[in-house]
Amino acid sequence: MYTNALVLFSGGQDSTTCLAWALERYRHVETIGFDYGQRHRVELECRTTVLAQLRDSFPQWSERLGQDHVLDLSLLGQISDTALTQSKAIELQSSGLPNTFVPARNLMFLTFAAALAYRRGLTVLVGGMCETDYSGYPDCRDNTLKAMQVALSLGLDAPMVIETPLMWLDKAATWAMAQTLGGETLVQLIKAQTHTCYMGDRSRLHDWGYGCGECPACALRQAGYAEFILEK
Ligand code: ZN
């Protein structure tokens, strides 16, 4: 049983829930974030707030929560032409994928995370990838991540386990998982402090959190929250 993990932590709802999951499960947890020239810096700012509030509100997790690492992956903004890195409208492309898809982003994130984990002596990578309520990104699929786990473990000649606790959960179940892990305190923290909106909108507060309320990320978050409240 592995006792330490590195969580891919963006400051969004999914990765915050994954971080709480990891803090329940592992004795030592570090976090990694990527600055890749996102159009909206707000996501990176949310990371810091979420980490501070997790430490304040959950003393049992605070002692397990180790270093936070932010890597500069600005080259991703140079090589991709997407609605997340350029100023353009979100639309569906001929491939069937929305232009919020940053090709190979997760593959690069995982590779850099694994290199850092190797240096830090961490054996588990935790990511919020999900194949249930998702935008169809092929690098979020379970088989892609299983293949990456094998490639990284072989390439590093060291075990590198990829855990994806949200893989088969819908957004309502992700809210419910947060409730189970950290009760109403965690649900409120996720609502108020995490950022999911593709438009970077933090001017409008809804019952499910901040966002424009119209982009695909807001739509998923909103629908999931409504279902979660109904089932509660
Ligand atoms: Zn939005």
Short mmCIF file of C-alpha atoms and ligand atoms in Angstrom, two decimals:
data_model
loop_
_atom_site.label_atom_id
_atom_site.label_comp_id
_atom_site.label_asym_id
_atom_site.label_seq_id
_atom_site.Cartn_x
_atom_site.Cartn_y
_atom_site.Cartn_z
CA MET A 1 0.00 0.00 0.00
CA TYR A 2 1.50 3.31 -1.07
CA THR A 3 1.49 6.06 1.54
CA ASN A 4 2.24 9.19 -0.41
CA ALA A 5 0.85 10.93 -3.44
CA LEU A 6 1.15 13.88 -5.78
CA VAL A 7 -2.19 15.44 -6.72
CA LEU A 8 -2.63 17.26 -10.02
CA PHE A 9 -4.36 20.28 -8.55
CA SER A 10 -5.76 23.02 -10.79
CA GLY A 11 -7.98 24.81 -8.31
CA GLY A 12 -11.18 23.47 -9.86
CA GLN A 13 -14.00 21.45 -8.35
CA ASP A 14 -12.74 18.07 -9.55
CA SER A 15 -9.13 18.39 -8.49
CA THR A 16 -10.12 19.85 -5.11
CA THR A 17 -12.35 16.82 -4.50
CA CYS A 18 -9.44 14.57 -5.55
CA LEU A 19 -7.14 16.40 -3.15
CA ALA A 20 -9.55 15.78 -0.27
CA TRP A 21 -9.76 12.13 -1.34
CA ALA A 22 -5.99 11.83 -1.29
CA LEU A 23 -5.69 13.58 2.08
CA GLU A 24 -8.05 10.99 3.58
CA ARG A 25 -6.08 8.15 2.05
CA TYR A 26 -2.36 8.97 2.12
CA ARG A 27 -0.04 10.05 4.93
CA HIS A 28 1.80 12.59 2.82
CA VAL A 29 0.33 14.52 -0.08
CA GLU A 30 1.92 17.13 -2.32
CA THR A 31 0.25 19.15 -5.05
CA ILE A 32 1.29 20.23 -8.52
CA GLY A 33 -0.19 22.90 -10.76
CA PHE A 34 0.67 24.11 -14.23
CA ASP A 35 0.93 27.61 -15.55
CA TYR A 36 0.42 27.07 -19.26
CA GLY A 37 -0.70 30.51 -20.34
CA GLN A 38 -4.33 29.93 -19.43
CA ARG A 39 -6.51 32.76 -20.62
CA HIS A 40 -7.80 33.13 -17.10
CA ARG A 41 -5.34 33.54 -14.28
CA VAL A 42 -8.16 33.23 -11.78
CA GLU A 43 -7.75 29.43 -11.73
CA LEU A 44 -4.18 29.74 -10.46
CA GLU A 45 -5.25 32.25 -7.83
CA CYS A 46 -7.99 29.90 -6.63
CA ARG A 47 -5.40 27.17 -6.02
CA THR A 48 -3.69 29.21 -3.32
CA THR A 49 -6.95 30.11 -1.59
CA VAL A 50 -8.23 26.54 -1.65
CA LEU A 51 -4.97 25.17 -0.19
CA ALA A 52 -5.00 27.78 2.60
CA GLN A 53 -8.64 27.11 3.46
CA LEU A 54 -8.16 23.34 3.45
CA ARG A 55 -5.34 23.80 5.96
CA ASP A 56 -7.46 26.09 8.13
CA SER A 57 -10.67 24.08 8.09
CA PHE A 58 -9.28 20.54 8.27
CA PRO A 59 -6.49 20.19 10.85
CA GLN A 60 -6.35 16.42 10.30
CA TRP A 61 -5.51 17.05 6.63
CA SER A 62 -3.24 20.00 7.29
CA GLU A 63 -0.47 17.86 8.74
CA ARG A 64 -0.53 15.57 5.70
CA LEU A 65 -0.52 18.35 3.14
CA GLY A 66 3.02 18.99 1.97
CA GLN A 67 4.64 21.20 -0.61
CA ASP A 68 2.82 22.79 -3.53
CA HIS A 69 4.65 22.94 -6.85
CA VAL A 70 3.75 25.17 -9.79
CA LEU A 71 5.49 24.42 -13.06
CA ASP A 72 5.80 26.84 -15.92
CA LEU A 73 4.42 25.08 -19.00
CA SER A 74 3.99 28.21 -21.06
CA LEU A 75 5.21 26.33 -24.11
CA LEU A 76 1.79 24.66 -24.19
CA GLY A 77 0.28 28.05 -24.99
CA GLN A 78 2.82 28.43 -27.80
CA ILE A 79 2.03 25.15 -29.51
CA SER A 80 -1.73 25.04 -29.13
CA ASP A 81 -4.43 27.17 -30.65
CA THR A 82 -7.41 26.63 -28.39
CA ALA A 83 -10.15 28.55 -26.63
CA LEU A 84 -8.42 27.94 -23.29
CA THR A 85 -5.16 29.54 -24.33
CA GLN A 86 -6.23 32.06 -26.99
CA SER A 87 -8.90 34.70 -26.98
CA LYS A 88 -11.57 32.98 -29.09
CA ALA A 89 -15.10 31.69 -28.71
CA ILE A 90 -15.79 28.15 -27.51
CA GLU A 91 -17.17 26.04 -30.35
CA LEU A 92 -17.33 22.48 -31.58
CA GLN A 93 -14.64 21.52 -34.11
CA SER A 94 -14.94 19.16 -37.06
CA SER A 95 -13.26 16.46 -34.93
CA GLY A 96 -16.33 16.52 -32.66
CA LEU A 97 -14.23 17.95 -29.83
CA PRO A 98 -14.77 21.45 -28.47
CA ASN A 99 -11.90 23.87 -29.13
CA THR A 100 -11.29 23.97 -25.37
CA PHE A 101 -9.35 20.74 -25.99
CA VAL A 102 -5.63 21.39 -25.59
CA PRO A 103 -4.06 18.48 -27.49
CA ALA A 104 -1.92 16.19 -25.32
CA ARG A 105 -2.27 18.49 -22.32
CA ASN A 106 -2.95 15.71 -19.83
CA LEU A 107 -0.21 13.54 -21.29
CA MET A 108 2.28 16.35 -20.70
CA PHE A 109 0.90 17.15 -17.26
CA LEU A 110 1.26 13.52 -16.21
CA THR A 111 4.78 13.24 -17.62
CA PHE A 112 5.96 16.34 -15.75
CA ALA A 113 4.10 15.26 -12.61
CA ALA A 114 5.76 11.84 -12.77
CA ALA A 115 9.22 13.39 -13.16
CA LEU A 116 8.60 15.57 -10.13
CA ALA A 117 7.09 12.67 -8.16
CA TYR A 118 10.17 10.61 -8.93
CA ARG A 119 12.43 13.32 -7.55
CA ARG A 120 10.25 13.77 -4.46
CA GLY A 121 9.94 10.03 -3.78
CA LEU A 122 6.18 9.98 -4.42
CA THR A 123 4.64 6.93 -6.03
CA VAL A 124 1.02 7.83 -6.74
CA LEU A 125 -0.31 10.48 -9.11
CA VAL A 126 -3.90 11.52 -8.44
CA GLY A 127 -5.90 13.26 -11.16
CA GLY A 128 -9.50 14.41 -11.57
CA MET A 129 -9.91 12.97 -15.05
CA CYS A 130 -13.35 11.61 -15.68
CA GLU A 131 -14.95 9.71 -18.53
CA THR A 132 -18.55 10.13 -17.34
CA ASP A 133 -19.63 13.79 -17.45
CA TYR A 134 -16.91 15.10 -19.69
CA SER A 135 -16.25 16.98 -22.88
CA GLY A 136 -14.92 13.95 -24.75
CA TYR A 137 -11.23 14.77 -24.34
CA PRO A 138 -9.43 11.55 -25.33
CA ASP A 139 -6.62 12.14 -22.81
CA CYS A 140 -9.15 11.96 -19.95
CA ARG A 141 -10.22 8.41 -20.81
CA ASP A 142 -9.49 5.50 -18.53
CA ASN A 143 -7.54 3.54 -21.16
CA THR A 144 -5.32 6.54 -21.94
CA LEU A 145 -4.47 6.87 -18.26
CA LYS A 146 -3.82 3.14 -17.84
CA ALA A 147 -1.45 3.29 -20.81
CA MET A 148 0.29 6.32 -19.29
CA GLN A 149 0.67 4.48 -16.00
CA VAL A 150 2.44 1.65 -17.79
CA ALA A 151 4.58 3.99 -19.92
CA LEU A 152 5.66 6.10 -16.95
CA SER A 153 6.38 3.11 -14.71
CA LEU A 154 8.48 1.50 -17.43
CA GLY A 155 10.19 4.70 -18.50
CA LEU A 156 11.15 5.61 -14.93
CA ASP A 157 11.80 2.02 -13.92
CA ALA A 158 9.84 2.77 -10.75
CA PRO A 159 6.19 2.23 -9.83
CA MET A 160 4.06 5.21 -10.84
CA VAL A 161 0.42 4.54 -10.05
CA ILE A 162 -2.22 6.81 -11.56
CA GLU A 163 -5.37 7.09 -9.42
CA THR A 164 -8.47 8.73 -10.87
CA PRO A 165 -11.15 8.63 -8.17
CA LEU A 166 -13.70 10.50 -10.30
CA MET A 167 -13.32 8.41 -13.46
CA TRP A 168 -16.75 6.74 -13.29
CA LEU A 169 -18.63 9.39 -11.31
CA ASP A 170 -20.98 11.98 -12.73
CA LYS A 171 -20.89 15.56 -11.45
CA ALA A 172 -23.66 14.93 -8.88
CA ALA A 173 -21.64 12.02 -7.47
CA THR A 174 -18.55 14.25 -7.32
CA TRP A 175 -20.43 16.74 -5.13
CA ALA A 176 -21.65 13.80 -3.01
CA MET A 177 -18.06 12.55 -2.65
CA ALA A 178 -17.01 15.97 -1.34
CA GLN A 179 -19.87 15.85 1.15
CA THR A 180 -18.76 12.40 2.37
CA LEU A 181 -15.10 13.42 2.63
CA GLY A 182 -15.43 16.82 4.27
CA GLY A 183 -19.10 17.44 5.01
CA GLU A 184 -20.83 20.74 4.44
CA THR A 185 -17.58 22.63 5.16
CA LEU A 186 -15.90 21.09 2.12
CA VAL A 187 -18.98 21.52 -0.09
CA GLN A 188 -19.12 25.22 0.83
CA LEU A 189 -15.38 25.63 0.26
CA ILE A 190 -15.66 24.05 -3.19
CA LYS A 191 -18.66 26.21 -4.03
CA ALA A 192 -17.09 29.49 -2.99
CA GLN A 193 -13.40 29.01 -3.80
CA THR A 194 -12.92 26.61 -6.70
CA HIS A 195 -13.04 27.73 -10.28
CA THR A 196 -14.43 25.77 -13.23
CA CYS A 197 -15.84 28.36 -15.65
CA TYR A 198 -14.12 28.46 -19.05
CA MET A 199 -14.87 32.18 -19.33
CA GLY A 200 -13.04 33.02 -16.10
CA ASP A 201 -16.17 34.68 -14.72
CA ARG A 202 -16.09 35.26 -10.97
CA SER A 203 -18.55 38.12 -10.87
CA ARG A 204 -21.71 36.03 -10.59
CA LEU A 205 -22.35 33.75 -7.61
CA HIS A 206 -24.88 30.97 -8.14
CA ASP A 207 -25.98 28.30 -5.66
CA TRP A 208 -23.35 26.01 -7.30
CA GLY A 209 -20.54 28.56 -7.21
CA TYR A 210 -19.10 31.33 -9.38
CA GLY A 211 -19.26 31.29 -13.16
CA CYS A 212 -20.83 32.65 -16.31
CA GLY A 213 -23.54 29.98 -16.09
CA GLU A 214 -23.45 29.36 -19.82
CA CYS A 215 -20.16 27.78 -20.90
CA PRO A 216 -19.91 23.95 -21.05
CA ALA A 217 -17.98 23.78 -17.76
CA CYS A 218 -20.59 25.87 -15.93
CA ALA A 219 -23.41 23.85 -17.49
CA LEU A 220 -21.92 20.58 -16.21
CA ARG A 221 -21.25 21.99 -12.75
CA GLN A 222 -24.72 23.53 -12.51
CA ALA A 223 -26.58 20.38 -13.62
CA GLY A 224 -24.52 18.19 -11.32
CA TYR A 225 -25.19 20.40 -8.34
CA ALA A 226 -28.94 20.49 -9.02
CA GLU A 227 -29.03 16.69 -9.12
CA PHE A 228 -26.90 16.42 -5.98
CA ILE A 229 -29.30 18.69 -4.05
CA LEU A 230 -32.30 16.67 -5.28
CA GLU A 231 -30.75 13.40 -4.14
CA LYS A 232 -29.56 14.74 -0.78
ZN ZN B 1 -18.77 29.51 -17.40
#
